Short mmCIF file of C-alpha atoms and ligand atoms in Angstrom, two decimals:
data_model
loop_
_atom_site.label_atom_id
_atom_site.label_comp_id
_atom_site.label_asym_id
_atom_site.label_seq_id
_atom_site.Cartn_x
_atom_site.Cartn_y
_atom_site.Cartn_z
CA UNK A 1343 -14.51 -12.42 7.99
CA UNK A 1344 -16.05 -8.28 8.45
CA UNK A 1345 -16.43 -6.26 5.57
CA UNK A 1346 -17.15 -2.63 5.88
CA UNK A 1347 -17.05 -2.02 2.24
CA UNK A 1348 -17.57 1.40 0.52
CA UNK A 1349 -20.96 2.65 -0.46
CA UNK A 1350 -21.89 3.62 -4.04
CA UNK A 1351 -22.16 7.03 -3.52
CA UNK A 1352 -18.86 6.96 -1.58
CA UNK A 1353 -17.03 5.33 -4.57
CA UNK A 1354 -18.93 7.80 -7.12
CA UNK A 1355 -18.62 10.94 -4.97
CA UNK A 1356 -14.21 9.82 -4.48
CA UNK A 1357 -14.33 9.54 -8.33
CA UNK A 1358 -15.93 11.39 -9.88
CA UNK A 1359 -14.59 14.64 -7.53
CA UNK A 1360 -10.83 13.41 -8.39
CA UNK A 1361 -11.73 13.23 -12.34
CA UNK A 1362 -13.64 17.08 -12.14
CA UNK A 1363 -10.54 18.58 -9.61
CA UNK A 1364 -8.51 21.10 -11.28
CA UNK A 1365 -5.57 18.36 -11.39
CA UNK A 1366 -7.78 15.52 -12.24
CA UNK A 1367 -7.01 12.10 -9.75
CA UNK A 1368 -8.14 8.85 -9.47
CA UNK A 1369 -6.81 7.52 -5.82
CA UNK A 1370 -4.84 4.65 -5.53
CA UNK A 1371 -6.72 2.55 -3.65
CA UNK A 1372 -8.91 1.94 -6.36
CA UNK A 1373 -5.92 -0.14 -8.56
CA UNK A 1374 -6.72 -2.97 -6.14
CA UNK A 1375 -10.11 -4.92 -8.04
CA UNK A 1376 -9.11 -8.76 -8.65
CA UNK A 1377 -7.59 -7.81 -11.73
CA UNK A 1378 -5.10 -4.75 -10.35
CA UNK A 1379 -4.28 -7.45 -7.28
CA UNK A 1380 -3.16 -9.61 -9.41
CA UNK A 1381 -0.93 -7.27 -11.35
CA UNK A 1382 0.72 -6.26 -8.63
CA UNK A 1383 1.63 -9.52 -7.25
CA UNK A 1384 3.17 -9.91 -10.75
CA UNK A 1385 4.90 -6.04 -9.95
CA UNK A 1386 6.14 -7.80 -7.19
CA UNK A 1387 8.32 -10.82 -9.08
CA UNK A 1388 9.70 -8.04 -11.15
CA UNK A 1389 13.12 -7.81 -11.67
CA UNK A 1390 12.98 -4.03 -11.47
CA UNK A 1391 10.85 -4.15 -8.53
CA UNK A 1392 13.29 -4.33 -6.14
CA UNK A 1393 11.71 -3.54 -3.11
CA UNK A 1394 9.55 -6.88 -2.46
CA UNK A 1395 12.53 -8.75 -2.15
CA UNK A 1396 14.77 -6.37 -0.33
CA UNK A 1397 11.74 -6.79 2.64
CA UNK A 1398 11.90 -10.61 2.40
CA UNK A 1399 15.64 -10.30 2.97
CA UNK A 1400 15.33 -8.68 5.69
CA UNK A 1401 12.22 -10.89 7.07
CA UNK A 1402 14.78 -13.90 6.33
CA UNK A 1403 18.07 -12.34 7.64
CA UNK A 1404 16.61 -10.72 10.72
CA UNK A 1405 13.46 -11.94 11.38
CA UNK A 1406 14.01 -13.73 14.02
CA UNK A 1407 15.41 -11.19 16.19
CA UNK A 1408 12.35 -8.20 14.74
CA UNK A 1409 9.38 -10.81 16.08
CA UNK A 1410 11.75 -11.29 19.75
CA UNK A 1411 11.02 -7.56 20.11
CA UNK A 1412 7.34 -8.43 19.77
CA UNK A 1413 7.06 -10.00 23.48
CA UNK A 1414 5.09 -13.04 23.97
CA UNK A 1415 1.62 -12.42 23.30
CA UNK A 1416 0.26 -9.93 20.88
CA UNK A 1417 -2.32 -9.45 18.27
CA UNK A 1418 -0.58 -8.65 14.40
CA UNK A 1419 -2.70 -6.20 12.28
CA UNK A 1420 -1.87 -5.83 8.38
CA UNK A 1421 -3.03 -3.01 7.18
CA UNK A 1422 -3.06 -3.30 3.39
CA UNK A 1423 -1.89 -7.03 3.87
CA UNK A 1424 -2.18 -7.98 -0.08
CA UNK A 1425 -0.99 -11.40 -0.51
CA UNK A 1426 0.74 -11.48 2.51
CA UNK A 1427 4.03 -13.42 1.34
CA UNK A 1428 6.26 -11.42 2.81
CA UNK A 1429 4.88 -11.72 6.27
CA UNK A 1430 4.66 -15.42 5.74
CA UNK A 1431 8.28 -15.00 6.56
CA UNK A 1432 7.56 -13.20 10.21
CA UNK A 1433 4.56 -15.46 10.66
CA UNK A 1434 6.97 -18.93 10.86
CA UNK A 1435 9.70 -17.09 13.05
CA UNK A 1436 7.16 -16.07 15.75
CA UNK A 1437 5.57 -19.59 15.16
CA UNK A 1438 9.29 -21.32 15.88
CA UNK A 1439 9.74 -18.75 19.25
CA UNK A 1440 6.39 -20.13 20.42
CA UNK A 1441 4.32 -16.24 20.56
CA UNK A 1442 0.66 -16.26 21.19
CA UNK A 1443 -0.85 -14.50 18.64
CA UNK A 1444 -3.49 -13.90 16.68
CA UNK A 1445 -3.22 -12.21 12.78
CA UNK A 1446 -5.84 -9.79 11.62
CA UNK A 1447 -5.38 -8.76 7.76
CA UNK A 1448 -6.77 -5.86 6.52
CA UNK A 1449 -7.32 -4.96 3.01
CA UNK A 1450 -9.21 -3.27 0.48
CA UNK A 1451 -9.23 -5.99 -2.24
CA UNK A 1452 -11.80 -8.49 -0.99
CA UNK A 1453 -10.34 -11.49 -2.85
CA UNK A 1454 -6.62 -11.03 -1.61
CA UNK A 1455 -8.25 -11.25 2.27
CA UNK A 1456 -10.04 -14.28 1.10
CA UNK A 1457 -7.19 -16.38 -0.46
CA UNK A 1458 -4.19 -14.82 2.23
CA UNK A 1459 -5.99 -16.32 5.29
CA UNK A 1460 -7.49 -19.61 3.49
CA UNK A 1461 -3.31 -19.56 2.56
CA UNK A 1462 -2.18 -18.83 6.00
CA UNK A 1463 -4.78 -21.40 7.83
CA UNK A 1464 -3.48 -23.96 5.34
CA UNK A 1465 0.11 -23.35 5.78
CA UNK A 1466 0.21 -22.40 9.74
CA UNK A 1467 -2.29 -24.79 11.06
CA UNK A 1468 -3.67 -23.95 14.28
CA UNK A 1469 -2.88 -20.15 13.45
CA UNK A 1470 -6.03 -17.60 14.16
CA UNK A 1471 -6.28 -15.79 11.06
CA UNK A 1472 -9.11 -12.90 11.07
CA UNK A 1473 -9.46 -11.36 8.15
CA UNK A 1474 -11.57 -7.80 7.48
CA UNK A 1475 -12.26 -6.67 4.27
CA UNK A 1476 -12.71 -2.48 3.97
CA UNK A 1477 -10.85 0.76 3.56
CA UNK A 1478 -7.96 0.57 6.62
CA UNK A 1479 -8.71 4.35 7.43
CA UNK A 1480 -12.26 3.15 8.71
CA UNK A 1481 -10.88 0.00 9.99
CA UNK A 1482 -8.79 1.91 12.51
CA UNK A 1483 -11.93 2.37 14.80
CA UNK A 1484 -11.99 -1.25 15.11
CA UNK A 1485 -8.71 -1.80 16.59
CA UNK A 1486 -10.07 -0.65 20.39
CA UNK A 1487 -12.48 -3.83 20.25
CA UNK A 1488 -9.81 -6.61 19.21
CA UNK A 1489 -8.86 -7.08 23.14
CA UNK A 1490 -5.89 -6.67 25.53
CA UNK A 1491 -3.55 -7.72 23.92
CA UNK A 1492 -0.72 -5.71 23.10
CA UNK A 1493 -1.31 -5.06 19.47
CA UNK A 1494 1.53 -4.94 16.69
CA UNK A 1495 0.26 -3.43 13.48
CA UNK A 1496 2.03 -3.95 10.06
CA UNK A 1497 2.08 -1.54 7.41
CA UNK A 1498 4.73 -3.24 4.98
CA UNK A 1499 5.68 -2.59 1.40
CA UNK A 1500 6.05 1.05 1.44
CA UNK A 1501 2.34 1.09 1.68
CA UNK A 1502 3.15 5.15 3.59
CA UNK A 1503 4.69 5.94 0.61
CA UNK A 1504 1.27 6.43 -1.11
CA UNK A 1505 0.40 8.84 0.96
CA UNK A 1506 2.04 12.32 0.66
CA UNK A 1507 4.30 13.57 3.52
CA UNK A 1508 1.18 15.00 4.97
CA UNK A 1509 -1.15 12.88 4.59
CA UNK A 1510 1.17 10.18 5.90
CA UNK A 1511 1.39 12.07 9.29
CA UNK A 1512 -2.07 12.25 9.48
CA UNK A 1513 -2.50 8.71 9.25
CA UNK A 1514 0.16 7.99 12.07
CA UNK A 1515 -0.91 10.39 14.25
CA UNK A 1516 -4.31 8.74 13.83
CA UNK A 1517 -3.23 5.18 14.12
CA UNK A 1518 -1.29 6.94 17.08
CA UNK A 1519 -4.22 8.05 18.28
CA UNK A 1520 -6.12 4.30 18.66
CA UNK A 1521 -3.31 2.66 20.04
CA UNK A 1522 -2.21 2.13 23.63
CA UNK A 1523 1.17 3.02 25.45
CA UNK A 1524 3.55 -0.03 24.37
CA UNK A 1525 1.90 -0.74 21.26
CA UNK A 1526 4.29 -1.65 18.38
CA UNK A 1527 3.96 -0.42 14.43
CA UNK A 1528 6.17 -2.09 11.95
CA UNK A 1529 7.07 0.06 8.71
CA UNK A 1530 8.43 -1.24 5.84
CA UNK A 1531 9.73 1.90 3.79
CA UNK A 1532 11.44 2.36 0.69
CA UNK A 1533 14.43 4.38 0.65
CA UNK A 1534 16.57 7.08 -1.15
CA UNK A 1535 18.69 5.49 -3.90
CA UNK A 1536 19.99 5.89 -7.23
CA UNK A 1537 17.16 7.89 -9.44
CA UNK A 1538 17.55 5.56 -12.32
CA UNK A 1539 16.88 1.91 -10.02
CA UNK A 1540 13.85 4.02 -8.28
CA UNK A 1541 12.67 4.87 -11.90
CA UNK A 1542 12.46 1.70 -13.19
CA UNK A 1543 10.58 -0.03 -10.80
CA UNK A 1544 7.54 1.51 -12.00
CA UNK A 1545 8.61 1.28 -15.28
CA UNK A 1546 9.33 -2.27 -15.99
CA UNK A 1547 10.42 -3.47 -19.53
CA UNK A 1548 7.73 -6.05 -19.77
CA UNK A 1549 4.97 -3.20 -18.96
CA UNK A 1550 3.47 -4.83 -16.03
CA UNK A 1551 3.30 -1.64 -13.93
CA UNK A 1552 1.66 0.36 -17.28
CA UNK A 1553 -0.83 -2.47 -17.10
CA UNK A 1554 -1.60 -1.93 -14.01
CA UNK A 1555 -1.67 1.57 -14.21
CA UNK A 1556 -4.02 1.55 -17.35
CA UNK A 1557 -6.41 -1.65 -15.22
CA UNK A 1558 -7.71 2.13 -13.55
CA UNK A 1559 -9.46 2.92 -16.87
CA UNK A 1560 -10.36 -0.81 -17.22
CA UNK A 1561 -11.82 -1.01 -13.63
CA UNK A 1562 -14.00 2.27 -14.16
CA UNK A 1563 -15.46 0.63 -17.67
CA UNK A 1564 -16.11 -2.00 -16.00
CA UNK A 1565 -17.47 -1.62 -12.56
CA UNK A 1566 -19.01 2.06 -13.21
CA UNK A 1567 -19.51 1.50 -17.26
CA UNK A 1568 -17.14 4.01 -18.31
CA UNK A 1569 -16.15 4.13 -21.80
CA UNK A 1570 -11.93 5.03 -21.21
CA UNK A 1571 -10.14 4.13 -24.47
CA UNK A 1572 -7.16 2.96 -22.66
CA UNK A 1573 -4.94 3.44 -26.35
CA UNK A 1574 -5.65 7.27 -25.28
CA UNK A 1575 -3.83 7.54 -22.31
CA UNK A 1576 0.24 6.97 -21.70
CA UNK A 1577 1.37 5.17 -19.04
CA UNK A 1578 4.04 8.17 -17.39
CA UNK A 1579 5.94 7.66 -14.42
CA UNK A 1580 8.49 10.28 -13.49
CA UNK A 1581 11.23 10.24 -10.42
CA UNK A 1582 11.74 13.99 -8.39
CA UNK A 1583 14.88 13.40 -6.67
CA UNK A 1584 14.45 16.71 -4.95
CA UNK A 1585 11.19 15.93 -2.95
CA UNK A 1586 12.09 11.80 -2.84
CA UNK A 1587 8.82 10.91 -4.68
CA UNK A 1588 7.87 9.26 -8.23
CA UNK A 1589 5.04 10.60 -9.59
CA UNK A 1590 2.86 7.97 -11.86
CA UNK A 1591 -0.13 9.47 -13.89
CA UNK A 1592 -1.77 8.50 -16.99
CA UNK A 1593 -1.65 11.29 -19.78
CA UNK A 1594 -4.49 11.55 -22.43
CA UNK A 1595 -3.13 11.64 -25.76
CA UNK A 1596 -6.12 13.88 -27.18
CA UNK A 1597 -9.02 15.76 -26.51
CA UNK A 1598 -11.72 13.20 -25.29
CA UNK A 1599 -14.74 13.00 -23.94
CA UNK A 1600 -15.27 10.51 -21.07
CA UNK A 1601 -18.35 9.21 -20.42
CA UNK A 1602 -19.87 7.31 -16.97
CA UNK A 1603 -22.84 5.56 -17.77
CA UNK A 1604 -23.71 4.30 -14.52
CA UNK A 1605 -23.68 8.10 -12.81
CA UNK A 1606 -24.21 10.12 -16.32
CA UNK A 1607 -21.12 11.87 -15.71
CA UNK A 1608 -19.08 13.49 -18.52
CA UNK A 1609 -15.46 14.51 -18.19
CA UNK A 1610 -13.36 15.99 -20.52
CA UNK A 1611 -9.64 15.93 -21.24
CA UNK A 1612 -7.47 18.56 -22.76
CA UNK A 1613 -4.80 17.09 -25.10
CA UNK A 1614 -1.97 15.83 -22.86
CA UNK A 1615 -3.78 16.56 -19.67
CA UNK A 1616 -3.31 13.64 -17.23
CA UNK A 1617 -4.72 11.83 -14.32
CA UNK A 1618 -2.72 11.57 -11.35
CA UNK A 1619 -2.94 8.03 -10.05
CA UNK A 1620 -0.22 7.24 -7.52
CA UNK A 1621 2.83 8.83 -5.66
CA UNK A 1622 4.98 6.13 -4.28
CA UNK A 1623 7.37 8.17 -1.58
CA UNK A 1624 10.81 7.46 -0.91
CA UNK A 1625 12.67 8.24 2.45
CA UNK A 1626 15.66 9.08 4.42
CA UNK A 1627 16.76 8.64 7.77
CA UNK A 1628 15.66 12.39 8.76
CA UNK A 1629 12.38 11.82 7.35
CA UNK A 1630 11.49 8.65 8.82
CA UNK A 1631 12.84 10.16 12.45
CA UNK A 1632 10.87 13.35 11.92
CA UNK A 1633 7.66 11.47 10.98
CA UNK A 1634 8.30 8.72 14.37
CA UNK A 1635 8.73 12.13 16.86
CA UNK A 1636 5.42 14.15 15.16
CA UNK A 1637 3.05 11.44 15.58
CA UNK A 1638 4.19 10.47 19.29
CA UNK A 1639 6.03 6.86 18.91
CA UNK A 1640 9.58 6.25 18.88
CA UNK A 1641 12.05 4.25 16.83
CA UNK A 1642 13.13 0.89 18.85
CA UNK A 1643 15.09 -0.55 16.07
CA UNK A 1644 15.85 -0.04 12.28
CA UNK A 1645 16.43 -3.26 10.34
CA UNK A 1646 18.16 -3.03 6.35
CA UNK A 1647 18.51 -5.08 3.77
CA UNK A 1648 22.53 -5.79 2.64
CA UNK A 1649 21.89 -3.06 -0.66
CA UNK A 1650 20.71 -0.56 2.11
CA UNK A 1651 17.53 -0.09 -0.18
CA UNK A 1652 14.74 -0.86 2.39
CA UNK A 1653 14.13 -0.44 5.92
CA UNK A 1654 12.26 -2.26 8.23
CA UNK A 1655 11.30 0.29 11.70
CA UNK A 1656 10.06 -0.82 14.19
CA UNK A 1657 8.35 1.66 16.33
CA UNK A 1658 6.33 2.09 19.88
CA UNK A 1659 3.97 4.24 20.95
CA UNK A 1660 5.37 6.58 23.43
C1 SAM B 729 1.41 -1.87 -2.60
S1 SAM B 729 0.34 -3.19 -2.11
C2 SAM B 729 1.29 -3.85 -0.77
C3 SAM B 729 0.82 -5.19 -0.30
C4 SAM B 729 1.60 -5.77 0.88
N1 SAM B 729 1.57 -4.88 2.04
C5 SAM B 729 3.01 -6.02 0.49
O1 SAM B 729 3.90 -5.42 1.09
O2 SAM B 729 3.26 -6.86 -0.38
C6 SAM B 729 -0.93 -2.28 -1.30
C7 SAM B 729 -2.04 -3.12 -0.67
O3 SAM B 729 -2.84 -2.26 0.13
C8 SAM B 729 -4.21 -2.42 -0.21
N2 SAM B 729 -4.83 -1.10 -0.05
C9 SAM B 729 -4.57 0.03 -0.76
N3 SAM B 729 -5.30 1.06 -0.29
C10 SAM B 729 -6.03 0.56 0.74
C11 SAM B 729 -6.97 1.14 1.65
N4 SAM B 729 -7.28 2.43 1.58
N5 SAM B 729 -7.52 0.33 2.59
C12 SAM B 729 -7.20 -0.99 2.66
N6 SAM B 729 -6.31 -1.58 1.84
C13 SAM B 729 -5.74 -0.82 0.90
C14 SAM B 729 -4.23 -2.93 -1.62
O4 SAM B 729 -5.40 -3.67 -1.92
C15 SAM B 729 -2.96 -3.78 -1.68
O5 SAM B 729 -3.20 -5.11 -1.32
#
């Protein structure tokens, strides 16, 4: 298994500019140590987190004719695979119509690579599972060297909603840009709904989400010896319907001093100034078509779940 993991002074340089920005920032990313992967697999079981099993519904109900758009033989990369459950599903229906394929997971969190493909070899014996451990923007410039195949890369989850609008077309025009004619991407996106269901996902009643929004001050005590006083900071998640995106941040209760032993940083905090830590997009139909047609591919097939709260598009580079 490669890892091309992030140096030091890459992780303190990110950080420590998003904390001293004008709106301070902590990127999202860095939710996913052992602990934050963990959380978010129990996000996941979450009755209010709807969208986890609104994907496996469609992986279930329509599965079988997503992987016959594949073709035969392929190569599957998951960017930001986490623990992979989901494509489980797709995995045994392209096992039962006999494909040739290989499965390359990519992700950040070191120990969700490890334990997905010891998982996957286990369950899918015979199955070539490749795992690579690093930020996916730098693991782009490794798809060239994975072979001939026609590749197939999953992005699932609503894993583009992170990203703003912009930032999100930069990253398809750049996965655009390392893929061949014929190439497939499969989005999983979160869409447009009632405010209220959007809402709660990320604001469960058991507080799993405001743990794992408040593991981001854990993580920095811990890995960068930080001394965050996580009963400081509120857990606040707020829904725009006007723009389609929710909005989580952590707001500091008081006037604080923060300080980072390991760089001998210090970073203040007006009362009720916050930390933006995540923006988790939702999308409509024009959005998702204008984003396919700016970064060259084109939509082969849209796949729903029966609430009409996910979609599954599956696109090809033109
Ligand atoms: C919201 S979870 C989704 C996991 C999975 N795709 C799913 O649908 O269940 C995001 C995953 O992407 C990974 N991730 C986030 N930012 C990343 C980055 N810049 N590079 C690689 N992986 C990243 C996280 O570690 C996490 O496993």
């Amino acid at each position: 298994m490669e890892k091309i993991v992030d140096t030091h002074e890459e992780i303190e340089s990110e950080v420590i500019q998003g904390l001293t920005s004008p709106q301070k920032y902590i990127p999202s990313k860095y939710f996913y140590d052992r602990t934050g992967s963990l959380l978010f697999q129990q996000i996941m079981g979450l009755p209010e987190y709807y969208l986890s099993r609104a994907e496996a519904e469609i992986f279930q109900n329509h599965g079988e004719n997503l992987v016959s758009l594949f073709g035969n033989a392929f190569d599957i990369v998951e960017l930001g695979a986490g623990d992979g459950s989901k494509t489980g599903i797709l995995i045994e229906w392209m096992l039962k119509a006999n494909k040739d394929f290989n499965y390359i997971p990519v992700d950040i969190a070191n120990d969700a690579v490890d334990q997905l493909t010891s998982q996957f070899m286990e369950q899918f014996p015979g199955l070539k599972v490749d795992g690579l451990t690093g930020d996916y923007f730098k693991m782009l410039d490794k798809l060239n060297a994975l072979g001939n195949k026609r590749k197939v890369l999953f992005f699932l989850g609503s894993n583009l909603g992170n990203f703003s609008m912009k930032n999100s077309l930069d990253f398809l025009q750049n996965i655009n840009a390392k893929l061949v004619k014929g190439d497939l991407l499969l989005l999983g996106l979160d869409l447009k709904k009632h405010p209220d269901i959007i809402l709660k996902a990320y604001d469960d009643r058991e507080g799993v989400t405001k743990n794992f929004n408040l593991n981001l001050l854990d993580r920095m005590n811990r890995e960068f010896g930080a001394d965050f006083k996580r009963q400081y900071f509120i857990h606040y998640p707020f829904y725009n319907s006007v723009n389609g995106t929710v909005c989580s941040s952590l707001v500091s209760d008081r006037q604080q001093t923060v300080n980072f032993k390991l760089w001998g940083n210090s970073i203040h905090f007006q009362a009720w100034e916050a930390i933006h830590t995540e923006i988790s997009q939702k999308y409509d139909k024009h959005a998702i078509q204008y984003l396919a047609d700016k970064s060259g591919f084109r939509i082969l097939q849209d796949f729903h779940d029966s609430n009409q709260y996910f979609v599954n598009t599956l696109w090809i580079k033109k």
